[in-house]
Amino acid sequence: MELYLHPADRQTALFLGDAVIMPAQVEDGWATCDLGRIPVNHPSHSGPAHIMLRPEQLHLTPEHGEAIHANGCLGVITDRDFGGNVCTLTVELHPQVCAVSGQTTNRSLLVRSSGLGAPPTGSTVHISTLGNAHVLPGA
């Protein structure tokens, strides 16, 4: 579990399973990235980095329009792959300016959800994270 959640590098992360790897600006134990502001496991790291999350660390909740979220981001379900007790969802994040490059990004993520409770295709959802993102060494 330690190696799965805290791999030594990008190649190990991808070898051990699906991974969400993205650029971020890290400061004071927090990463600012396409997913918003999320905690990291290396509070002493500061500056540009690549962070890693596992798809099961991404949590979806229906977006009703009236809530304002300090952390996380919005996305739209573009595909559902039903697999019984687990459904793999493709979520397209709303375009935003990357905290590191300053460029507008369009990113799709794979998210695992309960097969029966998965939001339908076309739904707008709020994406938040469970646990800390792992700062990949050497970024």
XYZ file of C-alpha atoms in Angstrom:
139
model
C 0.000 0.000 0.000
C 2.867 2.377 0.821
C 4.460 1.854 -2.607
C 1.079 2.188 -4.363
C 0.276 5.519 -2.663
C 3.841 6.923 -2.578
C 5.755 5.604 -5.615
C 9.352 6.657 -6.193
C 8.639 8.028 -9.677
C 6.086 8.400 -12.471
C 6.971 5.066 -14.120
C 6.462 3.132 -10.871
C 3.159 4.930 -10.259
C 1.828 3.922 -13.678
C 3.214 0.377 -13.429
C 1.310 -0.205 -10.187
C -2.054 0.991 -11.533
C -4.043 3.876 -12.925
C -2.746 7.237 -11.767
C -3.771 10.849 -12.184
C -0.544 12.820 -12.652
C -0.644 16.563 -13.189
C 1.460 19.687 -12.815
C 0.924 21.755 -9.693
C 2.307 24.662 -7.743
C 3.088 23.442 -4.211
C 3.374 25.687 -1.176
C 2.820 25.275 2.577
C 1.574 21.687 2.244
C -0.958 22.462 -0.493
C -0.940 21.977 -4.262
C -2.797 24.284 -6.616
C -3.663 22.350 -9.777
C -6.490 21.599 -12.225
C -8.421 20.023 -9.337
C -8.218 23.171 -7.224
C -6.319 23.337 -3.943
C -5.497 19.955 -2.405
C -3.223 18.801 0.446
C 0.075 17.066 -0.349
C 2.156 14.528 1.539
C 5.390 16.598 1.415
C 4.624 19.847 3.276
C 8.247 21.008 2.972
C 8.211 20.936 -0.852
C 7.761 24.326 -2.464
C 7.483 25.343 -6.108
C 6.462 23.623 -9.350
C 5.921 19.876 -9.093
C 4.031 16.943 -10.503
C 1.532 15.382 -8.138
C -0.120 11.971 -8.259
C -3.519 10.779 -7.098
C -5.121 7.396 -7.609
C -8.556 7.404 -9.317
C -10.172 6.077 -6.153
C -9.014 9.230 -4.319
C -11.318 11.354 -6.470
C -14.788 11.844 -5.031
C -17.795 13.030 -7.039
C -20.887 14.789 -5.759
C -23.763 16.128 -7.865
C -23.486 19.845 -8.579
C -26.694 21.747 -7.977
C -25.434 25.184 -9.019
C -26.021 27.012 -5.755
C -22.995 25.747 -3.814
C -19.624 27.490 -3.936
C -16.696 25.182 -3.213
C -13.390 26.436 -1.841
C -11.600 23.237 -2.849
C -12.126 20.961 -5.803
C -13.474 21.714 -9.249
C -16.384 21.060 -11.585
C -16.546 18.558 -14.408
C -18.975 16.779 -16.719
C -19.380 12.997 -16.970
C -18.610 12.155 -20.621
C -18.455 8.348 -20.414
C -19.458 5.515 -18.060
C -17.931 2.044 -18.075
C -20.167 -0.078 -15.847
C -18.338 -2.964 -14.217
C -20.770 -4.262 -11.613
C -19.850 -2.930 -8.185
C -17.435 -0.377 -9.690
C -18.086 2.065 -12.504
C -15.223 3.892 -14.220
C -16.264 7.382 -15.236
C -14.552 9.775 -17.609
C -14.903 13.302 -16.273
C -13.995 16.311 -18.393
C -12.912 19.190 -16.179
C -14.234 22.641 -16.939
C -11.480 24.569 -18.775
C -9.333 26.618 -16.419
C -5.988 28.349 -16.236
C -3.173 26.036 -15.081
C -1.534 27.239 -11.841
C 1.917 26.280 -13.117
C 1.993 27.148 -16.830
C -0.659 29.878 -16.957
C -2.161 28.113 -20.009
C -5.829 27.168 -20.303
C -6.157 23.417 -19.777
C -8.729 20.879 -20.869
C -8.244 17.709 -18.877
C -10.196 14.464 -18.649
C -9.861 12.186 -15.642
C -10.845 8.613 -14.864
C -12.764 8.314 -11.601
C -13.988 5.135 -9.930
C -17.429 5.192 -8.382
C -19.924 2.747 -6.970
C -21.572 1.014 -9.924
C -25.094 1.633 -8.679
C -24.556 5.191 -7.458
C -22.571 6.511 -10.420
C -23.855 9.764 -11.932
C -25.275 9.512 -15.464
C -23.439 10.678 -18.581
C -23.890 14.421 -19.071
C -24.107 15.175 -15.333
C -22.169 18.091 -13.883
C -20.308 17.029 -10.757
C -18.054 18.555 -8.125
C -14.737 16.704 -7.844
C -12.902 16.661 -4.542
C -10.026 14.540 -3.280
C -9.697 12.032 -0.474
C -6.383 12.041 1.355
C -3.205 13.734 0.201
C -1.702 13.993 -3.259
C 1.773 12.492 -3.583
C 4.487 14.889 -4.765
C 6.563 12.946 -7.280
C 10.317 13.327 -6.748
C 12.373 15.080 -9.370
C 9.590 17.169 -10.841
